[in-house]
Short mmCIF file of C-alpha atoms and ligand atoms in Angstrom, two decimals:
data_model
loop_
_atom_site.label_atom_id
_atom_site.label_comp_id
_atom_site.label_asym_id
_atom_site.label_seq_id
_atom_site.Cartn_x
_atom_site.Cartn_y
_atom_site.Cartn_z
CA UNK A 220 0.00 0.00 0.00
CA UNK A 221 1.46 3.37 -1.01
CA UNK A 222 0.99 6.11 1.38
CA UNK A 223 -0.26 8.88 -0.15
CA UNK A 224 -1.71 12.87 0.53
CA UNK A 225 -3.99 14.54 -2.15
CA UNK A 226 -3.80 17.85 -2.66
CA UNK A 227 -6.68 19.28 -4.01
CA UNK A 228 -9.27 22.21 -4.72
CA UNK A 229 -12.27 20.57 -4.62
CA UNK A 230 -13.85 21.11 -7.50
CA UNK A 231 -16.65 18.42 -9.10
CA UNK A 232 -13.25 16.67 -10.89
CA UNK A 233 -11.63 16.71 -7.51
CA UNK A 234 -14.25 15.72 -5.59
CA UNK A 235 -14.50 12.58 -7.94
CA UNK A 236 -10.88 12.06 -7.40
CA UNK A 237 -10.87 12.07 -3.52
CA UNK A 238 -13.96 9.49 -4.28
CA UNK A 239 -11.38 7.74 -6.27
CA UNK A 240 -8.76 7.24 -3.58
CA UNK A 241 -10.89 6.88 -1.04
CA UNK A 242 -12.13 3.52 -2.76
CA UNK A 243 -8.38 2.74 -3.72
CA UNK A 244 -6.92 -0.49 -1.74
CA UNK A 245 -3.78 0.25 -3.65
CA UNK A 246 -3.80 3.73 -1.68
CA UNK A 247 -3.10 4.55 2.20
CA UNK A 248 -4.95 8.39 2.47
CA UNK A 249 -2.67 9.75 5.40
CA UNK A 250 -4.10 12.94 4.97
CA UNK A 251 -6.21 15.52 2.70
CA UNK A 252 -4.39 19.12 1.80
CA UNK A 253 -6.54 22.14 0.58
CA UNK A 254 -5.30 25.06 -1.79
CA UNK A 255 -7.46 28.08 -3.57
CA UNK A 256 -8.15 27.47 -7.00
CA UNK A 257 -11.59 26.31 -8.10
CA UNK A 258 -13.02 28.38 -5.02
CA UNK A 259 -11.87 29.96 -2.92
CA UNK A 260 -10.23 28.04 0.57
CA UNK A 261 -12.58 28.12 2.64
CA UNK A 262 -14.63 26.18 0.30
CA UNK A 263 -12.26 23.58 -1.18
CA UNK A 264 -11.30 23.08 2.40
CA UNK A 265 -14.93 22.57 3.68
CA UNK A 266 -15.48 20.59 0.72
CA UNK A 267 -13.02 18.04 1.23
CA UNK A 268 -14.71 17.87 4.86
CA UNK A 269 -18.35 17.29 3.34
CA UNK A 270 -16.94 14.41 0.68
CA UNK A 271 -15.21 12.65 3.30
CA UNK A 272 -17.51 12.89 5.88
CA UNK A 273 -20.50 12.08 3.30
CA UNK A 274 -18.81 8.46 2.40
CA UNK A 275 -17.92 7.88 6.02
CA UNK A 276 -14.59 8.59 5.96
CA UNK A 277 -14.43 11.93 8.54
CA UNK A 278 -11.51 10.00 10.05
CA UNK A 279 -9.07 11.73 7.33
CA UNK A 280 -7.98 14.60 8.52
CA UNK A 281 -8.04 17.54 5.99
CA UNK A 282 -5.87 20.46 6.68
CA UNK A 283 -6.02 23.71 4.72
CA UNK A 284 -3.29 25.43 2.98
CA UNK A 285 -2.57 28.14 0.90
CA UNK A 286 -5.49 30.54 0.11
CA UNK A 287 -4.15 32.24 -3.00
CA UNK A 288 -0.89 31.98 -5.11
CA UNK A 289 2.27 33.04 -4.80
CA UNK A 290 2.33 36.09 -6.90
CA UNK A 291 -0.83 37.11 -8.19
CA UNK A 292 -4.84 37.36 -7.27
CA UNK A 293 -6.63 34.23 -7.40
CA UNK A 294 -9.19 33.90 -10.11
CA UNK A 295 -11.59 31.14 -9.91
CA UNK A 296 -14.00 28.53 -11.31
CA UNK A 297 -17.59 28.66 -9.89
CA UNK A 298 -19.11 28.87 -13.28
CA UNK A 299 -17.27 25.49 -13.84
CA UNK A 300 -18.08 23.79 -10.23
CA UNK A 301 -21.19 26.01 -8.97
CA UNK A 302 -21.09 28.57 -6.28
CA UNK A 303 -19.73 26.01 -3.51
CA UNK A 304 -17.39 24.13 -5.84
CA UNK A 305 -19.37 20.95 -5.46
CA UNK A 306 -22.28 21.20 -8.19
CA UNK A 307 -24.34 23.31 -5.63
CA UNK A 308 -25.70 19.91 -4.98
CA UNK A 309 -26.57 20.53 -0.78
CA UNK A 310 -24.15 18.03 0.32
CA UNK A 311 -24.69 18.46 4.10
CA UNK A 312 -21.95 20.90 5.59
CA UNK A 313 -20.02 18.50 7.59
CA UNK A 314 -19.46 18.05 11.72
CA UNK A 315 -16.14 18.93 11.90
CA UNK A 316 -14.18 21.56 10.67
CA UNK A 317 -10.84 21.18 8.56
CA UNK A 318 -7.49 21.57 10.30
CA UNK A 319 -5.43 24.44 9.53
CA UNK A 320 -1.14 24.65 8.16
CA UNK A 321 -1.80 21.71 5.39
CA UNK A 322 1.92 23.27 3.84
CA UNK A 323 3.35 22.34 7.29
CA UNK A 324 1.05 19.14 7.89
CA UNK A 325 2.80 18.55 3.90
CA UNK A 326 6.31 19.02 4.59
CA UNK A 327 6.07 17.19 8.32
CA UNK A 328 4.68 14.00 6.70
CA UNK A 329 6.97 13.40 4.19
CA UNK A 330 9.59 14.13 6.86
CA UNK A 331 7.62 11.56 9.16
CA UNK A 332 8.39 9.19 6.07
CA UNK A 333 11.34 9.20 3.76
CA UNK A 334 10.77 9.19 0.06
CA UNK A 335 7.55 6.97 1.10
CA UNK A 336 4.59 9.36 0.33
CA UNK A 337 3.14 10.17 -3.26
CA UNK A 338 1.42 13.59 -3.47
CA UNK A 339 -1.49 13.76 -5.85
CA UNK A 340 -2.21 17.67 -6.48
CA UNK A 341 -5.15 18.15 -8.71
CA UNK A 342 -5.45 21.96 -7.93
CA UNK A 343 -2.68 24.95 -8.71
CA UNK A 344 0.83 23.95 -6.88
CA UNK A 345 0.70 26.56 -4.47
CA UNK A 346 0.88 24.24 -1.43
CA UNK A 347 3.53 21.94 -3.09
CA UNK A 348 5.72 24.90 -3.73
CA UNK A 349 5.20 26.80 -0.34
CA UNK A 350 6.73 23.36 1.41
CA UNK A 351 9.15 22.65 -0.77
CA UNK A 352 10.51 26.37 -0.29
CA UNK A 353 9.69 27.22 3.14
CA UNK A 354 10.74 23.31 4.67
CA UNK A 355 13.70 22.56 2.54
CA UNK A 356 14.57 18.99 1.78
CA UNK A 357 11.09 18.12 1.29
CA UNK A 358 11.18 17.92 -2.10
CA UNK A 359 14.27 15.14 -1.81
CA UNK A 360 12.08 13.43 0.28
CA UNK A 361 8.74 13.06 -1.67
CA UNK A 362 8.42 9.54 -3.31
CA UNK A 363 6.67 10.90 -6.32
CA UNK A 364 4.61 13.52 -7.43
CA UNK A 365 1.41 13.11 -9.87
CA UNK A 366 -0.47 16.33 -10.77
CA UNK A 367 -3.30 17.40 -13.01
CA UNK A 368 -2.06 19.89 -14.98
CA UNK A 369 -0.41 21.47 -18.46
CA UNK A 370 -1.31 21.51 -21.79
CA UNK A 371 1.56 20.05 -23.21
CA UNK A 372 0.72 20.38 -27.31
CA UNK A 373 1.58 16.46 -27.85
CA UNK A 374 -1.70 15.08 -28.54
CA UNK A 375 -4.72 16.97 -30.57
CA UNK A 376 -6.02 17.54 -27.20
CA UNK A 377 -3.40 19.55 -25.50
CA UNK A 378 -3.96 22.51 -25.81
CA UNK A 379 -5.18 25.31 -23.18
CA UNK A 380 -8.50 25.50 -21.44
CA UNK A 381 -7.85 28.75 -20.34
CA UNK A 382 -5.89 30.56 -22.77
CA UNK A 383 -5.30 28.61 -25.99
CA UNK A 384 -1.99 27.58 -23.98
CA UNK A 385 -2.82 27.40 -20.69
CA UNK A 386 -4.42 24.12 -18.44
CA UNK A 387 -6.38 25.83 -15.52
CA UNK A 388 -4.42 24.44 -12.90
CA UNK A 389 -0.67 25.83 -13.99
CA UNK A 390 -2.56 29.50 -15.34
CA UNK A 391 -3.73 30.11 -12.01
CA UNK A 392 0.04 29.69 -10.00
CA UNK A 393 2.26 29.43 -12.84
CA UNK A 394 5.57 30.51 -10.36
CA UNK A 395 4.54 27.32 -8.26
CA UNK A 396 4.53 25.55 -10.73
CA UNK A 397 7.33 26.42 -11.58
CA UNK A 398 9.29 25.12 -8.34
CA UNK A 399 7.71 21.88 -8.37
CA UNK A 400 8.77 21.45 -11.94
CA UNK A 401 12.47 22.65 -10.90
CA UNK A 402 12.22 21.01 -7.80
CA UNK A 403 13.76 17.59 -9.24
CA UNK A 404 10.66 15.31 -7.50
CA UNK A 405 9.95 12.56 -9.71
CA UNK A 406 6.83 14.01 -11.56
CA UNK A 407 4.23 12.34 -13.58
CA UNK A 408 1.69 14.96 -15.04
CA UNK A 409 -1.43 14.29 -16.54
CA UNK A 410 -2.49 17.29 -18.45
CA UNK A 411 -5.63 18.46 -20.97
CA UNK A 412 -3.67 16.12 -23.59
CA UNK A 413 -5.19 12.82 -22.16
CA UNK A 414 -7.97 14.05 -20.45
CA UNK A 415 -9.90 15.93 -22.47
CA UNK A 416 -9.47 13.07 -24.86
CA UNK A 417 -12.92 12.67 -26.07
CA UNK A 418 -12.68 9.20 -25.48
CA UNK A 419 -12.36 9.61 -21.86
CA UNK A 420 -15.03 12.39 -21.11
CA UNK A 421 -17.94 11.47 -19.02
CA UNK A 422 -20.94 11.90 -21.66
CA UNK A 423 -24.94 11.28 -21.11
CA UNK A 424 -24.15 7.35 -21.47
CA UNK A 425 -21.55 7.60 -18.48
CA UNK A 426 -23.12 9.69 -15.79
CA UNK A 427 -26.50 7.46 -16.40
CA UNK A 428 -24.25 3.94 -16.01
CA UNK A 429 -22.45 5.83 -12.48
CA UNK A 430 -26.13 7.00 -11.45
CA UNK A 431 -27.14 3.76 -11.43
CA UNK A 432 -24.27 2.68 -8.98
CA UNK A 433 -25.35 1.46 -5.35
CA UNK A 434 -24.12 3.08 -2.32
CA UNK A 435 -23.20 6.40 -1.10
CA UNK A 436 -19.63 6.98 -3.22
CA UNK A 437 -21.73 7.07 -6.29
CA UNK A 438 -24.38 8.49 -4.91
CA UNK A 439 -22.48 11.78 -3.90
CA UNK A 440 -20.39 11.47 -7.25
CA UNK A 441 -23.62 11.40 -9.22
CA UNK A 442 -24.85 14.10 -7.02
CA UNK A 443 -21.84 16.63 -7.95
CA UNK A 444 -21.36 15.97 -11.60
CA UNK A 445 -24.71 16.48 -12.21
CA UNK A 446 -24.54 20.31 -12.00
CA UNK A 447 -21.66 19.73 -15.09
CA UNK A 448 -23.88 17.39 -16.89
CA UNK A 449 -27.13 19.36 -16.88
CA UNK A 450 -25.25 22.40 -18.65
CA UNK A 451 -22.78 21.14 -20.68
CA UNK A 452 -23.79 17.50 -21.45
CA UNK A 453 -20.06 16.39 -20.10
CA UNK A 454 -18.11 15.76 -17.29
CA UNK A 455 -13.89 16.10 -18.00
CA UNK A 456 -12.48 13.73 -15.65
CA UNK A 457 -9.33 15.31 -15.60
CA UNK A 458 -8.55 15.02 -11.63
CA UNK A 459 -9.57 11.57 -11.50
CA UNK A 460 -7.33 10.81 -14.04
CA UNK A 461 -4.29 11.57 -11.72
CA UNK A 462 -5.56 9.18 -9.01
CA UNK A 463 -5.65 6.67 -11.85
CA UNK A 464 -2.52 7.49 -13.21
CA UNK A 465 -0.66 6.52 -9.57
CA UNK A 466 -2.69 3.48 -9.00
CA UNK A 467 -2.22 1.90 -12.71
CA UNK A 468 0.53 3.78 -14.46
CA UNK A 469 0.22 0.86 -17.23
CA UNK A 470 -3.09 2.66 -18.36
CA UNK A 471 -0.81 5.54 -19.60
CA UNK A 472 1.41 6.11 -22.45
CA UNK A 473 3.91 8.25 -20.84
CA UNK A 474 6.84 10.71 -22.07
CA UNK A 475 10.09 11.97 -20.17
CA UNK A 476 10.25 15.71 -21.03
CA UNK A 477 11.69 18.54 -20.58
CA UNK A 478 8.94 20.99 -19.46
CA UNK A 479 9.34 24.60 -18.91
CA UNK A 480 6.29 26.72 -17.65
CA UNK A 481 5.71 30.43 -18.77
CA UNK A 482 5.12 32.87 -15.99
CA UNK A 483 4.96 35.96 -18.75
CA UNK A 484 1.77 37.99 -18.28
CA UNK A 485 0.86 37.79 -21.65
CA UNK A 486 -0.84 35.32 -23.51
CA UNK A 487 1.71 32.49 -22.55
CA UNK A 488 1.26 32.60 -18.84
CA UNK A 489 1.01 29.61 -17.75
CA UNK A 490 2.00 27.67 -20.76
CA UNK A 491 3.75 24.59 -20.17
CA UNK A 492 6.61 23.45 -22.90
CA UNK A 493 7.79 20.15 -23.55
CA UNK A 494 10.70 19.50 -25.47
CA UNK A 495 12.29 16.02 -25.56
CA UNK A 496 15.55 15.72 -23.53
CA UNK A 497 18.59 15.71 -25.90
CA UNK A 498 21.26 12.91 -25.83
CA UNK A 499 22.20 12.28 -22.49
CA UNK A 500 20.00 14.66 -20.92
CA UNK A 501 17.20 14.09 -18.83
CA UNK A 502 13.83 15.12 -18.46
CA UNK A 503 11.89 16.73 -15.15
CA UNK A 504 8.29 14.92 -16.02
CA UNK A 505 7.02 12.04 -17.25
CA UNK A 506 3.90 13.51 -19.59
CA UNK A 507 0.86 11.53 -20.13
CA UNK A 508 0.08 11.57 -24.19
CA UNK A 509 -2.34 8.52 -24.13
CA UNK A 510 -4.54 6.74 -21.77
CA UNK A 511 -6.58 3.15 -22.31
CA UNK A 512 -10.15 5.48 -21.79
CA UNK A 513 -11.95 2.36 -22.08
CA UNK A 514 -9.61 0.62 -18.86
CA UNK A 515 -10.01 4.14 -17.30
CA UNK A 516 -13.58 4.24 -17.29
CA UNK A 517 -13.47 0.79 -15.78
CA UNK A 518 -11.82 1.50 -12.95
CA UNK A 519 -13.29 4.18 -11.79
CA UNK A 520 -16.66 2.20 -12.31
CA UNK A 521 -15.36 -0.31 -10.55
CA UNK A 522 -14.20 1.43 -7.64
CA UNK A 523 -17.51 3.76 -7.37
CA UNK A 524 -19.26 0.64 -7.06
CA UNK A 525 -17.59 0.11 -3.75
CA UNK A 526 -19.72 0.17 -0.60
C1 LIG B 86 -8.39 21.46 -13.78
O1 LIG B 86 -9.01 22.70 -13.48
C2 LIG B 86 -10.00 22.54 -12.52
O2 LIG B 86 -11.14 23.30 -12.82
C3 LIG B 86 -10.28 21.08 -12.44
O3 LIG B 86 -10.65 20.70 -11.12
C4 LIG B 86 -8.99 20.43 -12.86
O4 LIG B 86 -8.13 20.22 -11.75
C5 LIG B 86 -8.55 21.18 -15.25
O5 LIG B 86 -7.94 22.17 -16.00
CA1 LIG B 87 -8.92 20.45 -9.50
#
């Protein structure tokens, strides 16, 4: 069992990638970290309380982090996720309230465990960056880090859903993104290329298959995409994906890069730039440019399914 912390922003997609975890036996969840991005923190963080506590699992602890990134205002997604983040789908508020210092809570766990805890970070990489700068040698001791995030330009799909460049996630922090891509952490990222593959979406066909699902994980996940599926006839599954891509890396078609992100405030910010490593150079990601959608979609079904 890998022991593992998701850092997320939830967010329908995030929400349905906590699910994800949650249902993972592959996956120990030692602890849930919150960052501004989709709304603001004091939503994601609440959030992550209501999922967990919804599914029975209030015994995670979830500990809020940074509430806007490093260098600019936060702008952020309600259109996408509904006023609360989670599909405005009155999931009860839950008992207990999150924790606070999820950058400290961050850097003092992978202390706690040498180069034995995977980070999962479907949000901007504000929290990721703040402990590997402020708690140094964290970064050396992460096992591995998976995020959602880039637009990388390798597949048909990669390209921005922000700004014809830019993926959401990196756009909103690109100087902590930055870090974490300079940081040296082994780094898988699973950007817009693979999951807005259309392939992989959640259409009409989908949600109706998951709302049909027994028990209260797919319950609440039917519950949240809904708001997604009544106005745009799709759910991406981007955030999921990155649970997915930890748990069965063999689903993924993956590329060692190197990736540069654009911090310009222009219409590059936030753009992230892959060029393959020359001869005897190496890359700082391994980028996702195909996923088995069909394998994908099985899994998650699967693991909804769970009581
Ligand atoms: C990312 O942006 C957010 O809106 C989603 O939760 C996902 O993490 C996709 O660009
Ligand atoms: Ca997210």
């Amino acid at each position: 069992m890998q022991k593992a912390i998701l850092d997320i922003d939830p967010g329908i997609d995030d929400a349905l990638a906590l699910i994800l975890a949650l249902s993972s036996p592959e996956l120990e969840l030692v602890g849930v970290t919150t960052v501004a991005g989709n709304t603001v923190l004091e939503k994601t963080s609440l959030n992550a309380r209501r999922i967990l506590e919804y599914v029975g699992r209030g015994g995670i602890p979830v500990y809020a982090g940074a509430s806007k990134p490093l260098a600019r205002p936060l702008s952020t997604a309600e259109h996408f996720h509904g006023s609360d983040g989670l599909g405005d789908a009155e999931i009860p508020m839950p008992q207990e309230p999150p924790r606070p210092e999820g950058i400290r809570f961050l850097a003092e766990t992978v202390k706690k465990y040498p180069r034995e805890v995977t980070v999962i970070a479907t949000g901007p990489l504000t929290n990721l960056a703040l402990a590997f700068t402020l708690y140094p040698g964290t970064a050396e001791l992460v096992k591995s880090v998976f995020i959602m995030g880039g637009a990388y330009l390798l597949t048909p799909h990669g390209h921005g859903n922000v700004t014809p460049l830019s993926e959401f996630n990196i756009y909103t922090d690109p100087e902590a993104a930055e870090i974490v891509f300079n940081s040296g952490v082994p780094l898988t990222c699973v950007g817009l290329d693979v999951t807005t593959n259309p392939s992989a979406k959640m259409d009409r066909k989908r949600y109706a298959e998951m709302n049909a699902l027994k028990g209260r994980k797919a319950e609440l996940a039917s519950k949240v995409a809904r708001y997604q599926i009544e106005r745009f006839g799709e759910v991406e599954v981007h955030d999921p994906m990155a649970v997915a891509a930890a748990l069965k890396p063999e689903l993924f078609n993956m590329v060692e890069m190197k990736v540069q992100v654009l911090r310009n405030n222009d219409a590059s910010r936030g753009a992230t730039v892959a060029v393959k490593p020359g001869e005897g150079e190496r890359g700082n990601a391994k980028v996702c440019v195909d996923v088995d959608s069909g394998e994908f979609w099985r899994l998650l079904i699967s693991r909804l399914s769970q009581p």
